[in-house]
XYZ file of C-alpha atoms in Angstrom:
767
model
C 0.487 127.666 -9.320
C 2.480 125.715 -11.673
C 1.966 121.910 -12.586
C -0.664 121.382 -11.266
C -5.085 120.582 -12.779
C -7.503 121.806 -11.032
C -10.693 119.762 -11.725
C -14.055 122.123 -12.024
C -16.716 121.504 -10.514
C -18.818 123.256 -13.398
C -17.959 120.766 -15.254
C -20.908 118.537 -13.709
C -23.603 120.448 -16.056
C -24.693 121.751 -12.934
C -24.957 118.251 -10.293
C -24.102 118.103 -6.886
C -20.051 117.693 -7.061
C -18.676 114.305 -5.377
C -17.936 115.790 -2.813
C -21.187 117.680 -1.648
C -23.129 115.020 -2.566
C -22.101 112.349 0.271
C -23.563 115.323 2.630
C -26.373 115.733 4.620
C -28.421 118.739 3.691
C -26.812 121.551 6.459
C -23.754 120.490 5.639
C -24.164 121.183 2.102
C -25.202 124.604 2.876
C -22.481 125.224 4.706
C -20.461 124.038 1.767
C -22.329 125.538 -1.060
C -22.565 128.901 0.547
C -18.760 130.705 -0.481
C -19.790 134.149 -0.289
C -19.464 136.187 3.226
C -19.116 135.327 6.593
C -20.532 131.824 7.742
C -20.462 130.142 11.710
C -20.630 126.135 11.270
C -21.895 125.312 14.568
C -21.281 121.982 14.929
C -21.828 119.692 17.558
C -19.762 116.596 18.898
C -19.855 114.008 16.147
C -21.469 116.269 13.724
C -19.000 115.511 10.595
C -17.734 118.817 11.161
C -14.047 118.124 9.192
C -16.044 116.372 6.376
C -18.214 119.587 6.070
C -15.013 122.194 6.271
C -12.914 120.001 3.901
C -15.410 119.851 1.652
C -15.307 123.507 0.974
C -11.833 123.750 1.081
C -12.415 121.809 -2.277
C -15.137 123.408 -3.286
C -13.720 127.020 -3.529
C -10.794 125.841 -5.509
C -13.084 123.133 -7.741
C -15.301 126.192 -8.839
C -12.136 128.130 -9.164
C -13.675 130.512 -6.809
C -9.621 130.973 -5.876
C -6.742 129.597 -6.345
C -5.020 127.363 -4.011
C -2.847 129.775 -2.850
C -5.432 132.679 -1.941
C -7.080 130.805 0.675
C -6.376 130.591 4.365
C -6.856 127.896 5.814
C -6.187 127.599 9.578
C -5.871 124.873 12.328
C -4.788 124.259 15.868
C -2.499 120.810 15.104
C -0.268 119.901 12.856
C -2.266 116.673 13.040
C -5.758 118.292 12.094
C -3.326 120.157 8.985
C -2.144 116.958 7.881
C -5.615 115.269 7.783
C -7.230 118.252 6.460
C -4.572 118.489 3.294
C -5.200 114.540 2.463
C -8.875 114.728 2.876
C -9.095 117.529 0.429
C -6.352 116.350 -1.831
C -8.504 113.201 -2.564
C -11.282 115.879 -3.689
C -8.605 117.932 -5.855
C -5.823 115.863 -6.205
C -2.232 117.760 -7.052
C -4.343 120.929 -6.560
C -3.998 120.419 -2.453
C 0.353 121.244 -3.058
C -0.348 124.568 -3.461
C -2.156 125.279 -0.613
C 0.678 127.155 1.624
C -0.858 129.133 3.520
C -2.789 125.679 5.088
C -1.607 125.329 8.372
C -1.624 125.871 12.260
C -1.598 129.595 13.364
C 1.991 129.247 14.293
C 3.554 127.583 11.396
C 1.660 130.689 9.462
C 2.426 133.477 11.698
C 6.117 131.830 11.231
C 5.889 132.463 7.965
C 4.288 136.100 7.834
C 6.918 137.085 10.183
C 9.906 135.751 8.291
C 8.173 137.969 4.976
C 8.259 141.184 7.587
C 10.973 140.372 10.455
C 12.647 143.949 10.264
C 9.401 145.364 11.083
C 9.509 143.848 14.178
C 13.239 144.794 15.159
C 14.411 141.183 14.274
C 16.350 139.277 10.655
C 14.355 136.777 8.563
C 16.684 133.770 10.064
C 15.745 134.339 13.888
C 15.298 131.999 15.965
C 12.676 130.166 17.965
C 13.408 128.940 20.980
C 11.792 126.680 22.766
C 10.502 126.523 26.777
C 13.563 125.684 28.058
C 15.852 128.255 26.192
C 12.804 130.779 27.740
C 13.463 129.300 31.329
C 16.891 130.217 30.967
C 16.757 133.369 29.587
C 14.055 134.359 32.156
C 16.426 133.167 35.048
C 19.079 135.180 33.907
C 17.051 137.947 34.491
C 15.448 137.231 37.610
C 19.146 136.565 38.877
C 20.644 140.247 37.255
C 17.700 141.728 39.006
C 19.071 140.078 42.545
C 15.545 138.449 43.131
C 14.845 135.047 45.023
C 13.785 132.700 42.393
C 12.516 130.701 45.329
C 9.987 133.377 45.449
C 9.633 134.835 41.895
C 10.219 131.522 39.904
C 10.840 131.651 36.216
C 8.108 129.468 35.555
C 5.506 131.504 36.837
C 7.308 134.762 34.972
C 6.957 132.538 31.679
C 3.159 131.811 32.656
C 2.783 135.774 33.011
C 4.187 136.541 29.567
C 3.015 134.098 28.170
C -1.110 134.619 29.234
C 0.147 138.569 28.441
C 1.251 137.229 24.873
C -2.321 135.302 23.977
C -4.444 138.105 25.077
C -2.291 140.679 22.625
C -1.352 142.554 25.019
C 2.580 143.784 24.441
C 4.419 145.478 27.588
C 3.154 148.819 27.120
C -0.002 147.883 27.563
C -0.098 145.791 31.381
C -2.484 147.492 33.215
C -1.249 148.204 36.822
C -3.079 144.558 38.289
C -0.739 143.258 35.744
C 2.187 144.568 36.527
C 1.428 144.109 40.365
C 1.173 140.104 39.463
C 4.912 139.702 39.488
C 7.647 141.006 41.906
C 5.238 143.336 43.871
C 4.967 145.702 40.759
C 7.944 144.654 38.199
C 5.641 142.363 35.791
C 5.890 145.381 32.591
C 9.350 145.938 33.791
C 10.580 142.122 33.721
C 8.300 141.439 30.227
C 9.766 144.714 28.670
C 13.386 143.072 29.322
C 12.628 140.157 28.227
C 11.382 141.395 24.528
C 14.260 143.043 24.730
C 16.738 140.472 25.079
C 15.041 138.063 22.449
C 15.388 141.085 20.083
C 19.266 141.139 20.859
C 19.163 137.687 19.702
C 17.475 137.633 17.438
C 15.146 135.316 18.148
C 10.819 134.989 19.548
C 9.200 132.717 21.715
C 6.039 130.290 20.136
C 3.878 133.586 21.808
C 5.820 136.716 19.370
C 4.645 134.389 16.495
C 1.422 135.729 15.781
C 1.647 139.017 18.585
C 4.747 140.637 16.390
C 2.529 140.180 13.575
C -0.463 141.320 14.849
C 2.054 144.428 15.727
C 3.027 144.780 12.407
C -0.665 144.599 10.931
C -1.524 147.532 13.387
C 1.343 149.536 12.815
C 1.976 148.972 8.766
C -1.369 148.918 7.023
C 0.261 148.381 3.773
C 1.376 144.545 4.808
C -2.409 144.213 6.187
C -3.733 144.867 2.771
C -1.873 143.099 1.264
C -2.629 140.047 2.892
C -6.378 140.888 2.892
C -5.814 141.230 -0.977
C -4.290 137.929 -0.598
C -6.631 135.856 1.157
C -9.811 135.783 -1.047
C -11.303 133.167 1.556
C -10.340 132.392 5.178
C -11.586 129.061 6.700
C -10.887 128.170 10.518
C -11.011 125.062 12.532
C -12.053 124.935 16.157
C -12.670 128.258 16.353
C -14.197 127.859 19.792
C -10.685 127.390 21.289
C -9.238 130.634 19.936
C -7.719 132.940 22.252
C -7.638 136.894 22.008
C -4.399 137.361 20.051
C -5.524 134.562 17.421
C -9.235 135.789 17.217
C -7.696 139.834 16.946
C -5.084 138.815 13.915
C -8.397 136.764 11.691
C -10.978 139.306 12.665
C -8.244 141.768 11.244
C -7.417 139.640 8.111
C -11.229 138.927 7.160
C -11.980 142.581 7.175
C -12.062 143.689 4.031
C -13.623 140.940 1.939
C -15.139 139.588 5.058
C -15.592 136.028 3.137
C -14.807 133.946 6.742
C -16.102 130.633 7.411
C -14.984 128.942 11.079
C -16.412 125.970 12.615
C -16.609 125.341 16.056
C -18.569 123.977 18.764
C -19.205 126.771 22.039
C -20.394 123.544 23.762
C -17.328 122.161 23.330
C -14.682 125.148 24.561
C -12.896 123.772 27.466
C -9.328 125.121 27.032
C -9.518 128.453 29.083
C -6.571 127.348 30.917
C -4.276 127.948 28.072
C -6.168 131.115 26.760
C -9.343 130.013 24.798
C -12.058 132.418 25.011
C -15.593 130.987 24.399
C -16.766 134.574 24.015
C -15.113 134.505 20.481
C -17.307 132.336 18.632
C -20.355 133.639 20.923
C -19.705 136.958 19.078
C -19.162 135.818 15.203
C -22.242 137.168 14.379
C -21.698 140.735 16.165
C -18.415 140.716 14.656
C -19.543 139.794 11.286
C -23.203 141.483 10.804
C -25.242 139.108 8.423
C -23.346 136.209 9.469
C -25.300 133.036 7.754
C -25.288 130.492 10.869
C -25.678 126.308 9.881
C -26.229 124.371 12.714
C -24.526 120.812 12.200
C -26.957 118.419 14.533
C -27.523 115.033 13.386
C -24.383 112.945 15.196
C -23.072 109.956 13.516
C -21.445 108.526 16.822
C -23.481 107.832 19.619
C -27.170 106.548 20.653
C -30.490 109.017 21.026
C -30.093 108.400 24.868
C -26.297 109.617 25.154
C -26.902 112.324 23.063
C -30.354 113.311 24.927
C -28.422 113.113 27.856
C -25.451 114.975 27.460
C -27.958 117.284 25.819
C -29.653 118.281 28.767
C -26.518 118.486 30.728
C -25.343 120.824 28.670
C -29.040 123.113 28.998
C -28.023 124.663 31.724
C -25.420 126.630 30.694
C -26.355 130.085 29.449
C -23.689 131.126 27.674
C -24.499 129.346 24.512
C -25.653 129.595 21.084
C -27.684 126.799 21.356
C -28.573 123.288 19.420
C -30.190 119.708 19.624
C -27.853 116.769 18.671
C -30.023 113.310 16.958
C -28.986 110.916 15.360
C -30.662 108.267 13.141
C -29.111 105.381 14.931
C -30.985 102.736 17.114
C -32.483 103.033 20.897
C -29.423 101.894 22.748
C -28.432 101.654 26.783
C -29.367 104.474 29.076
C -26.911 106.350 30.356
C -25.871 104.315 33.797
C -25.299 106.511 37.023
C -23.401 104.388 39.489
C -22.972 105.075 42.875
C -20.261 103.492 45.145
C -18.566 103.565 48.402
C -15.117 104.648 47.569
C -12.380 105.113 45.114
C -11.654 101.316 45.078
C -14.656 100.367 44.972
C -14.863 102.167 42.053
C -11.534 100.955 40.518
C -12.770 97.356 41.015
C -16.410 97.501 39.800
C -15.174 99.097 36.697
C -12.438 96.411 36.192
C -15.380 94.061 36.804
C -17.295 95.568 34.211
C -14.346 95.936 31.926
C -14.358 91.793 32.081
C -17.931 91.477 31.341
C -17.934 93.348 28.111
C -14.118 91.682 27.090
C -16.325 88.057 27.163
C -19.107 89.419 25.535
C -16.209 90.108 23.079
C -15.719 93.842 23.299
C -12.437 95.316 22.024
C -10.322 96.654 24.914
C -9.296 99.025 22.628
C -12.720 100.515 22.525
C -13.037 100.854 26.176
C -12.035 104.588 27.999
C -11.714 105.936 31.345
C -11.730 109.544 30.899
C -10.729 111.233 34.299
C -10.916 114.891 35.816
C -7.408 114.870 36.510
C -4.620 112.958 36.205
C -3.821 111.578 39.716
C -6.984 109.666 39.600
C -5.766 107.380 37.292
C -3.978 105.726 40.198
C -7.033 103.833 40.995
C -7.515 102.401 37.715
C -3.775 101.367 37.159
C -3.092 99.069 40.355
C -6.547 97.762 39.956
C -5.899 96.302 36.045
C -2.066 95.438 37.074
C -3.599 92.982 39.892
C -6.334 91.517 37.867
C -4.314 91.674 34.854
C -5.859 94.310 32.247
C -3.904 95.569 29.967
C -3.939 99.481 29.509
C -2.800 102.363 28.157
C -1.780 105.643 29.101
C -2.777 108.666 26.847
C -1.842 112.334 26.901
C 0.677 112.016 29.866
C 2.958 109.191 31.541
C 1.665 106.163 33.439
C 0.616 107.353 37.348
C 4.340 106.893 38.929
C 6.038 107.244 35.884
C 5.508 111.179 36.339
C 8.300 112.922 37.076
C 7.143 114.277 40.484
C 6.351 110.308 41.585
C 9.986 109.126 40.273
C 11.607 111.825 42.376
C 9.517 110.839 45.355
C 9.811 107.113 45.326
C 14.007 107.885 44.093
C 14.023 109.583 47.876
C 12.489 106.559 49.499
C 13.886 104.013 47.711
C 17.748 105.445 48.951
C 15.747 105.345 52.234
C 14.545 102.030 51.735
C 18.305 100.532 50.208
C 21.074 103.071 50.973
C 22.626 101.596 48.232
C 20.686 101.894 45.398
C 22.935 104.499 43.196
C 20.349 104.963 41.126
C 17.853 106.796 42.797
C 20.272 108.745 44.773
C 22.014 109.961 41.586
C 18.370 110.982 40.510
C 17.233 113.240 43.397
C 20.966 114.883 45.132
C 20.687 117.797 43.193
C 16.162 117.777 43.057
C 15.307 120.117 44.372
C 18.214 122.066 43.291
C 21.014 122.643 45.831
C 23.838 124.107 43.417
C 25.654 120.312 43.219
C 26.720 120.071 39.802
C 27.887 117.713 37.185
C 31.476 117.842 38.280
C 30.406 116.882 41.774
C 28.350 113.803 40.957
C 31.898 112.883 39.304
C 33.305 113.481 41.887
C 30.907 111.250 43.905
C 31.021 108.813 41.464
C 35.270 108.390 40.824
C 35.296 107.805 44.642
C 32.608 105.198 44.698
C 34.233 103.056 41.802
C 37.456 103.628 43.820
C 36.604 102.498 47.273
C 33.774 99.513 45.888
C 30.900 101.916 48.301
C 27.384 102.932 47.139
C 27.008 106.539 46.036
C 25.548 107.473 48.872
C 28.197 106.752 51.157
C 31.174 108.220 49.089
C 28.955 111.184 48.874
C 29.038 111.218 53.181
C 32.629 110.672 52.806
C 33.953 112.885 50.634
C 31.573 115.969 52.262
C 33.519 115.312 55.834
C 36.607 116.072 53.396
C 38.495 118.973 51.250
C 38.152 116.889 48.536
C 34.734 119.058 47.183
C 34.426 122.663 47.442
C 33.140 123.470 50.832
C 29.591 124.699 50.067
C 28.973 121.477 47.900
C 30.506 119.306 50.788
C 28.220 121.383 53.601
C 24.977 120.924 51.225
C 25.658 117.043 50.854
C 26.420 116.118 54.663
C 23.042 117.858 54.974
C 21.046 115.763 52.928
C 23.009 112.889 54.258
C 22.448 113.996 57.977
C 18.151 114.259 56.445
C 18.473 110.553 55.318
C 19.547 109.528 58.591
C 16.834 111.237 60.161
C 14.427 109.496 58.182
C 15.678 106.108 58.262
C 15.410 106.030 61.680
C 11.991 107.733 61.860
C 10.429 104.917 59.104
C 9.759 102.312 61.617
C 7.790 104.979 63.699
C 5.633 105.973 61.560
C 3.469 104.800 58.286
C 4.783 104.974 54.388
C 2.276 107.821 54.069
C 3.402 110.295 56.628
C 7.177 109.816 55.567
C 7.195 110.441 52.385
C 5.002 113.704 53.374
C 7.935 114.454 56.271
C 10.372 114.003 53.180
C 8.843 115.751 50.619
C 8.287 118.521 53.486
C 11.781 118.819 54.795
C 13.580 118.034 51.479
C 12.092 121.104 49.829
C 10.560 119.301 46.957
C 6.793 120.715 48.480
C 8.282 124.154 48.733
C 9.573 123.869 44.992
C 6.087 123.193 43.764
C 4.207 125.428 45.662
C 6.790 128.422 44.876
C 5.850 127.812 40.825
C 2.098 128.898 41.238
C 1.278 127.221 37.884
C -1.303 124.979 37.037
C 1.031 122.004 36.549
C 2.779 122.829 39.522
C -0.546 122.083 41.224
C -1.186 119.508 39.313
C 2.154 117.771 40.213
C 1.358 118.720 44.179
C -1.781 116.518 43.287
C -0.248 113.400 42.004
C 1.798 113.293 45.055
C -0.924 113.834 47.551
C -2.690 110.402 45.572
C 0.616 108.576 45.659
C 0.846 109.542 49.498
C -3.290 108.105 49.650
C -2.368 105.203 47.935
C 0.518 104.747 50.190
C -2.186 104.591 52.866
C -3.000 100.985 52.091
C 0.745 99.563 52.508
C 1.997 99.188 56.652
C 5.520 99.103 55.265
C 7.232 100.952 53.124
C 9.129 97.796 51.527
C 5.655 96.701 50.543
C 4.744 99.807 48.571
C 7.794 99.887 47.074
C 7.678 96.321 45.899
C 3.840 97.114 44.769
C 5.597 99.865 42.564
C 8.271 97.464 40.879
C 5.375 95.163 39.739
C 3.575 98.143 38.677
C 6.711 99.098 35.937
C 7.369 95.943 35.582
C 3.741 95.805 33.147
C 5.056 96.856 30.058
C 2.424 94.417 27.698
C 3.114 94.148 23.786
C 1.370 97.189 21.894
C 0.337 95.161 19.449
C -2.202 93.642 22.465
C -5.779 95.719 22.972
C -5.292 98.281 25.747
C -8.189 100.254 27.748
C -7.543 103.564 27.359
C -7.320 105.670 30.241
C -6.234 109.901 29.776
C -7.770 113.119 31.057
C -11.714 114.338 29.692
C -9.654 117.162 28.153
C -6.961 114.826 25.968
C -10.052 113.163 25.004
C -11.806 116.094 22.831
C -12.136 114.672 19.445
C -12.415 110.494 19.802
C -14.800 108.330 20.397
C -14.991 104.517 21.979
C -17.847 101.859 22.319
C -17.363 102.033 25.987
C -16.624 105.154 28.192
C -16.387 104.956 32.320
C -16.567 108.212 33.670
C -14.940 108.180 37.449
C -15.074 110.626 40.095
C -18.298 112.913 38.983
C -18.437 114.158 42.947
C -18.785 117.959 44.380
C -14.952 118.570 44.872
C -13.357 116.718 41.933
C -16.122 117.364 39.165
C -16.680 120.275 38.641
C -13.219 120.846 40.482
C -13.031 122.932 43.322
C -9.936 124.714 42.304
C -11.662 125.787 39.079
C -14.479 127.106 40.892
C -12.264 128.988 43.231
C -10.241 130.544 40.119
C -13.162 131.370 38.021
C -16.046 131.336 39.667
C -19.502 131.034 37.121
C -17.639 131.355 34.210
C -15.241 128.251 35.363
C -18.722 125.919 36.569
C -19.867 126.424 32.507
C -16.816 124.937 31.226
C -16.408 122.264 33.542
C -19.972 121.422 32.231
C -18.836 121.714 28.446
C -16.137 119.329 29.879
C -19.012 117.333 31.211
C -20.669 117.393 27.673
C -17.788 116.499 25.831
C -16.749 113.364 28.326
C -20.026 111.514 27.728
C -19.963 112.238 24.034
C -16.950 110.220 23.316
C -19.335 107.133 23.682
C -20.485 105.700 20.634
C -22.739 102.896 22.948
C -22.536 103.183 25.942
C -21.681 105.280 28.959
C -21.107 105.162 32.714
C -20.738 107.505 35.331
C -19.835 106.861 39.085
C -19.546 108.381 41.928
C -18.182 107.896 45.519
C -19.129 108.668 49.082
C -16.364 108.611 50.336
C -13.218 109.355 48.428
C -9.600 109.842 50.037
C -8.080 113.632 49.334
C -4.651 115.028 50.681
C -4.298 111.646 52.340
C -7.888 112.436 54.040
C -10.567 110.501 53.859
C -13.878 112.779 52.905
C -17.689 112.373 52.623
C -18.938 112.991 49.334
C -21.660 114.312 47.718
C -22.081 113.466 43.694
C -21.840 115.969 41.048
C -24.266 118.556 40.359
C -24.164 117.539 36.612
C -25.602 114.323 37.875
C -28.822 116.006 39.277
C -28.694 117.991 35.704
C -29.102 114.814 33.611
C -32.732 114.239 32.109
C -34.500 111.361 34.308
C -35.636 109.887 31.833
C -32.444 108.747 29.916
C -30.405 107.335 32.428
C -30.160 104.094 34.799
C -29.361 105.028 38.396
C -27.557 102.143 40.205
C -25.473 101.668 43.625
C -23.825 99.208 45.220
C -23.924 101.359 48.759
C -26.254 99.712 51.550
C -28.666 102.197 53.499
C -30.313 104.003 50.966
C -27.822 105.842 48.977
C -30.155 107.106 46.342
C -31.021 109.723 48.885
C -28.929 112.258 46.999
C -31.004 112.100 43.905
C -33.923 114.345 45.675
C -31.399 115.797 48.215
C -27.831 116.397 47.132
C -28.152 120.196 47.385
C -29.843 120.669 51.105
C -27.082 118.674 53.121
C -23.294 118.697 52.695
C -22.887 115.686 53.922
C -25.499 113.195 53.073
C -23.863 109.893 53.449
C -22.323 110.667 57.259
C -24.675 108.449 58.445
C -23.515 106.121 56.462
C -20.020 106.930 57.192
C -20.516 106.798 61.425
C -22.396 102.944 61.219
C -19.734 101.529 58.540
C -16.423 103.118 59.928
C -15.815 100.456 62.877
C -15.541 98.438 59.745
C -13.046 99.712 58.288
C -9.621 98.558 58.817
C -6.893 100.586 60.956
C -5.782 102.193 57.548
C -8.689 103.412 57.312
C -8.951 104.690 60.684
C -5.675 106.669 60.313
C -6.788 108.320 57.576
C -10.306 109.580 58.917
C -7.962 111.677 61.748
C -7.519 108.811 64.379
C -4.235 108.236 65.307
C -2.786 104.380 64.890
C 0.456 103.041 64.911
C 0.569 99.472 63.387
C 3.872 99.296 62.387
C 5.501 96.460 64.032
C 7.919 97.818 66.587
C 11.113 95.681 64.755
C 14.807 95.816 64.827
C 16.842 98.013 61.838
C 19.524 96.375 59.930
C 23.065 98.610 60.341
C 22.710 100.074 57.393
C 19.473 102.228 59.020
C 22.249 104.187 60.675
C 25.203 106.571 60.023
C 26.941 103.599 60.949
C 26.132 101.976 57.475
C 28.493 105.134 55.650
C 31.292 103.370 57.871
C 34.742 102.450 54.585
C 37.652 100.630 55.279
C 41.163 102.477 55.149
C 43.851 101.369 52.641
C 46.722 99.346 54.211
C 49.690 101.467 51.953
C 49.540 104.003 53.748
C 50.311 104.979 57.042
C 50.997 108.349 59.413
C 54.280 109.849 58.106
C 53.773 108.736 54.682
C 54.466 111.046 51.972
C 51.867 110.894 49.381
C 50.565 113.055 46.325
C 47.391 114.820 45.296
C 46.498 115.519 41.998
C 44.834 118.920 43.707
C 46.968 119.563 46.477
C 50.543 118.346 45.383
C 52.454 116.940 47.775
C 51.814 116.467 51.778
C 52.481 114.515 54.540
C 49.716 112.327 56.525
C 49.447 113.519 60.022
C 46.342 111.153 61.298
C 44.422 108.771 59.817
C 41.054 107.502 61.007
C 38.941 105.106 58.506
C 40.007 106.379 55.027
C 40.166 109.411 55.883
C 43.389 111.646 55.803
C 44.643 114.698 57.466
C 47.690 115.963 55.683
C 49.928 118.847 55.460
C 50.283 119.454 51.959
C 53.590 121.948 51.265
C 51.364 123.703 48.890
C 47.991 124.272 50.248
C 48.718 123.073 53.812
C 46.646 120.922 55.861
C 43.502 119.226 54.107
C 41.531 116.164 54.845
C 41.159 113.792 52.463
C 40.028 110.458 51.250
C 42.881 108.383 50.612
C 42.011 107.203 47.813
C 42.363 110.167 46.046
C 46.314 109.833 47.094
C 49.074 107.726 45.968
C 52.047 106.745 47.534
C 54.902 109.423 47.029
C 57.880 107.362 44.973
C 61.311 108.382 47.130
């Protein structure tokens, strides 16, 4: 390192340096213990970043190592930038000499560049993104003559990513893993994919660590080079490491064992992307004699919030154990509020936020944390109605999500055939083999004839202007639209949506993906259908959506934050609302089905994370009834509510009929609200009865406009073309008009024979 002066802590005449003087006793202990393995077990809001950056600065200031001899690994670029800035505040320009401070992937890429030839690559290799990966896998699936719908590329990409996260090469797959794709061809595809990547001098993100791990295992001299280089290793968020990251770190640290990991086993919530909580739980076994420093003083929340969260997480068996405490004065207890249903839940939260705002609370300090994305819809609709500004973090607003926009586009074309933008969005979604040339042809004809795009597509489908396959596909699609349009007045909007999604193949497309992302998209579409239950006509619903989409407040205005619990990790707010704490919603039934007890404990950790986002007030809500997949179901409160310590919660309900019975007896009945549901079912409107399973048809029996049928696609013929006229077509050449039906011509072409074409595509031949 040149050009930088490293400040020395030894110049302080034995005094504790300034960067450590501001820390509490356990934090100082973690900073000043420089030798040997250290586990910094840092609870929520306990200042782990301050301790980690101070330790990094201390190693440099004490001249234990040059900045280039320290490996410091984070999970995100944002965390790496923040750490670099903080360390720079302690040691000045010396931080610029830290080339090994960064994310796992960035450091792995740097190592791989230096030793690419050992992985069968050149140093100028390309890192492909997800789109490129899917295109490559699609080619492999086609080459193998497999059905892409049954064995989608995205499913294979997910499997390969999972294998790489676990440090598995193609030869490492066992029989069960091999059987997980294409009836025992998983290993074959994985091996072919890796070979194709090497032929392209490319790798994906999973390779950045897997290749380096393979190099370390196969080339001891390379591993020893890095073991000697890195005198100290620091790792942030260790509980989020996957298997390949764990193996990579363990190899690097085995020589000196000067590794300090910072993490919280109680906040390990990312198993779905490969994280293994076992990595932090077995740290002391991996590094015998490791010093464990517990950071338990919380600087964020009130004693009541911390006690409630601690009482909940104590129900987990797989944890190292710690007790958070704070010097903050007493505050409000955690509120647990029972409501009748989802809409009332949104109304109640809206009223509470309006009250807080009237008392001077900032909307920027209010958050709604949900378990699943589809839960945001109720709150978005309610906030639009009462005029509260909000933002969606970590995702799109509900009606802006791709699958929702696709579904709405189908509905818009049904309601309004002239909606060219909607038709253009879904004419090839799901994929129907209609490419850009087909769309260009439709636009060309639509402009020439002054017709909507949908009408133009029907005209073209009944001609030879398009390839036969494309024409047949478009004709089938337009017949579907005609049928759906005729169906629309006879069914509810929600029933129409479900029919459209099933018959157009959209539902099948998502189900075939078999990925967590696809499952979430299916949930969102189910929530869309549920939202439509509240509207009698399709037009009413689409008008509502337009008003919601038009709500785009200025960025400089205060806004409520709506986000998932997973996305909220690391953030904090004065006021936090946690809706949907019912069995099946939270904990997620899908997670429990897939992972059993391990998933239950992770769901409980997620609840712990959610509660500890709150500084001053935390409100948990549960509903007695909730519509799931379009059907009303009675719900029982989440088991996590039962696990909250009584002395730190305030329980209330807006329901009648003694709804508090769940507190003592929730586990004794699958439906403690059955008597309430039965007593109140006759007080709800027809839409509510229909959702419960009764058959109602409340749509008015109205006469539809002419555009509801195929007649809306008629077009006027050109006046300058008559039978027997000689015409010219750019593709088919010269010909003679044999018959005419509207704007469709049957022409006997001199070179191409008899064809049916649209009159706007021909010109009258001169002479």
